[in-house]
mmCIF file of C-alpha atoms in Angstrom:
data_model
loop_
_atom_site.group_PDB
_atom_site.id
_atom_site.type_symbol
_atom_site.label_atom_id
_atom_site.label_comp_id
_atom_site.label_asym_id
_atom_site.label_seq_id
_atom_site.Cartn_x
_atom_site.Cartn_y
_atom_site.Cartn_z
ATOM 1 C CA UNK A 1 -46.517 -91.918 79.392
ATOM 2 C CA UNK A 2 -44.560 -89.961 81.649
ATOM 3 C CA UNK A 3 -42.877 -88.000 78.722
ATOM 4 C CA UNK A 4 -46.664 -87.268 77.055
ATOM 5 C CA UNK A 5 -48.007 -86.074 80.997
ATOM 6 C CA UNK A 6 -45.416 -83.509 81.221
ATOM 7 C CA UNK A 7 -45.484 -82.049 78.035
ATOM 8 C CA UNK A 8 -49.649 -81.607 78.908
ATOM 9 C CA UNK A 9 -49.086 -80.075 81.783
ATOM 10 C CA UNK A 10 -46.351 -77.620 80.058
ATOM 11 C CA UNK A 11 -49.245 -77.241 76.811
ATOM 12 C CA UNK A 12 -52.085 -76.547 79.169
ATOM 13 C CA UNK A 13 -50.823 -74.289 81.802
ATOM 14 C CA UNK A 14 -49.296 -71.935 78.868
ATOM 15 C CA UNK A 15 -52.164 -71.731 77.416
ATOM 16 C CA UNK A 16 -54.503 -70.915 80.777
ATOM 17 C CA UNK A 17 -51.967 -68.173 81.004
ATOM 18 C CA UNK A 18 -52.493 -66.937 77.845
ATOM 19 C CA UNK A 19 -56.372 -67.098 77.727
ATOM 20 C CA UNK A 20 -56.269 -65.354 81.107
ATOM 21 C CA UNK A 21 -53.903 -62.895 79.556
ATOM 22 C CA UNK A 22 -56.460 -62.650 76.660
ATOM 23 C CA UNK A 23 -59.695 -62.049 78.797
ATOM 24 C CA UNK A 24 -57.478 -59.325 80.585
ATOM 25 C CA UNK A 25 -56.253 -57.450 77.646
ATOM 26 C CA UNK A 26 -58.069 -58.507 74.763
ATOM 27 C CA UNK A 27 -55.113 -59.647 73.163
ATOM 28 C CA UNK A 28 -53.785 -63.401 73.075
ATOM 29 C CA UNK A 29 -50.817 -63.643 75.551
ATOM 30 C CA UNK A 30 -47.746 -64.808 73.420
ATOM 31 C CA UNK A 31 -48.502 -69.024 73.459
ATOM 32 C CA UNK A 32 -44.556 -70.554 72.232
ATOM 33 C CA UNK A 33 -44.715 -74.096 70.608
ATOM 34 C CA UNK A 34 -43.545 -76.743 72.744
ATOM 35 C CA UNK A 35 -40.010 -78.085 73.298
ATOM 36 C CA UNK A 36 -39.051 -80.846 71.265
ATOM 37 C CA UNK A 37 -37.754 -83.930 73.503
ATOM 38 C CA UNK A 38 -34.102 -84.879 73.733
ATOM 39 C CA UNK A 39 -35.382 -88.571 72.922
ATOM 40 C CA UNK A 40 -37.575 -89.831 70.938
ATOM 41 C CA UNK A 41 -41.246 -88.666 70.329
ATOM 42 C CA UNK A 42 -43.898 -90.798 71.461
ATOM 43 C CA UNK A 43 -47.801 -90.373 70.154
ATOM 44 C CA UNK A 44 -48.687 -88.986 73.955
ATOM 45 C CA UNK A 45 -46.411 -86.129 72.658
ATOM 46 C CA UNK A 46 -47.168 -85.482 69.119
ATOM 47 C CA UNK A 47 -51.090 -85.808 70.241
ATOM 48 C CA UNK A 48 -50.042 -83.274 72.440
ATOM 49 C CA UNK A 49 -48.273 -80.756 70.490
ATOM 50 C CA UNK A 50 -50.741 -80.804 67.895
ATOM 51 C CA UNK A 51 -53.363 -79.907 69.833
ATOM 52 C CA UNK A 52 -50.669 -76.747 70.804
ATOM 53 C CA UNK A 53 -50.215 -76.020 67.285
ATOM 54 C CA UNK A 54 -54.084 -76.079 66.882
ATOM 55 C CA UNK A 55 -54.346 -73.216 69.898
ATOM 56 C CA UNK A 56 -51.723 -71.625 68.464
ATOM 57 C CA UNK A 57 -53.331 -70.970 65.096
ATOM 58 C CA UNK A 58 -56.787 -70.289 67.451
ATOM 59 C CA UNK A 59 -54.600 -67.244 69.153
ATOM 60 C CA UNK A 60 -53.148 -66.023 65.461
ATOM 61 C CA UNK A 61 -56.767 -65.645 64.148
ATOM 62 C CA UNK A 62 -58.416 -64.230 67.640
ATOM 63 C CA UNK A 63 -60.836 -67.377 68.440
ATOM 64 C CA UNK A 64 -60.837 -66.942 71.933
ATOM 65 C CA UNK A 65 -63.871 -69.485 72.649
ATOM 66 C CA UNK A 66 -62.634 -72.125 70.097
ATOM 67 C CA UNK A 67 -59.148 -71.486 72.451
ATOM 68 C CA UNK A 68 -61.299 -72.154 75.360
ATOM 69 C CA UNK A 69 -63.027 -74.555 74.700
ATOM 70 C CA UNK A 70 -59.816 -76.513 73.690
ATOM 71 C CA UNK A 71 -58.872 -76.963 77.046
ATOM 72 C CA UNK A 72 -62.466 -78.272 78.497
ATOM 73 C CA UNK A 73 -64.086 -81.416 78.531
ATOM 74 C CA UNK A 74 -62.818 -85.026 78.545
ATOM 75 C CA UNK A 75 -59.410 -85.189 77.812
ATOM 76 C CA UNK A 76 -58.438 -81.966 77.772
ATOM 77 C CA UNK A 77 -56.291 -79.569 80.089
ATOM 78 C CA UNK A 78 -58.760 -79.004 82.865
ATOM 79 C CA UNK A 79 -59.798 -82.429 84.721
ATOM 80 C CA UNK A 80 -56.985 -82.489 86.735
ATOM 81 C CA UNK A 81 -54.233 -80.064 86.119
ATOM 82 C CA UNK A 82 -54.336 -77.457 88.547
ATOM 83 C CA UNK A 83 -54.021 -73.697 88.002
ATOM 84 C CA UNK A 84 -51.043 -73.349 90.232
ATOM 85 C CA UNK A 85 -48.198 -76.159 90.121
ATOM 86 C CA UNK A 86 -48.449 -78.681 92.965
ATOM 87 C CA UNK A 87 -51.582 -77.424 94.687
ATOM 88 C CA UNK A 88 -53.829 -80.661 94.006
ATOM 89 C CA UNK A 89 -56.463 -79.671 96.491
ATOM 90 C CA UNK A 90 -56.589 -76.386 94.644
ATOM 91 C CA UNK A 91 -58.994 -75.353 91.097
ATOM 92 C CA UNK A 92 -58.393 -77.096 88.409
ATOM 93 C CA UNK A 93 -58.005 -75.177 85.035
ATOM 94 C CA UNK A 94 -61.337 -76.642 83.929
ATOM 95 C CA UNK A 95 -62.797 -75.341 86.994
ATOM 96 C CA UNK A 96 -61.663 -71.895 87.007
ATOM 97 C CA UNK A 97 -62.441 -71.846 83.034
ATOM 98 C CA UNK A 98 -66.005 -72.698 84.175
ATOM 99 C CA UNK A 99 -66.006 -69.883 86.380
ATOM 100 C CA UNK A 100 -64.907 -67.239 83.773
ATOM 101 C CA UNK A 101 -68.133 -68.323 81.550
ATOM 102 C CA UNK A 102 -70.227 -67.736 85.111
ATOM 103 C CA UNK A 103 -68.985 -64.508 85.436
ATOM 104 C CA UNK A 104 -68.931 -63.546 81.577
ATOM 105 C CA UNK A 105 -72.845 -64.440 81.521
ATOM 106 C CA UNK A 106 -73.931 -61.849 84.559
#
């Protein structure tokens, strides 16, 4: 469990940075696959690193909203991994995700 938690947190934060890169430039931020464990892979893991693989591919062929919208809703990156490391009380991904589709429809 703990294994599968940090590789999410790794998987989603990379690729919050590279959406944000995206909406900045127009061009996916470079997303890198994830590091394969010293020990043995568990399911939390390979669940995890295909869903990487999947936003990967989303980056290679320019879906920026199927890219989003991998990272919202339940599940997913944004519930309650935080944009910045270790600030708990801070916005989540999800939340500041949510934002960027406020601002995008004004």
């Amino acid at each position: 469990m703990t294994q599968a938690r940090a590789y999410d947190i790794i998987a989603c934060r990379s690729a919050y940075q590279t959406y944000m890169t995206w909406r900045a430039t127009g061009r996916p931020g470079k997303l890198e696959k994830l590091p394969v464990p010293q020990k043995r892979k568990t399911q939390g893991f390979i669940t995890i690193d295909d869903e990487n693989n999947k936003r990967i591919e989303m980056a290679n062929s320019h879906d920026i909203e199927g890219f989003k919208e991998s990272m919202i809703g339940q599940l997913k990156c944004g519930k309650e991994i935080p944009v910045n490391p270790k600030d708990h009380q801070g916005k989540t991904i999800e939340k500041a995700l949510m934002e960027t589709t406020s601002q995008e429809a004004r």
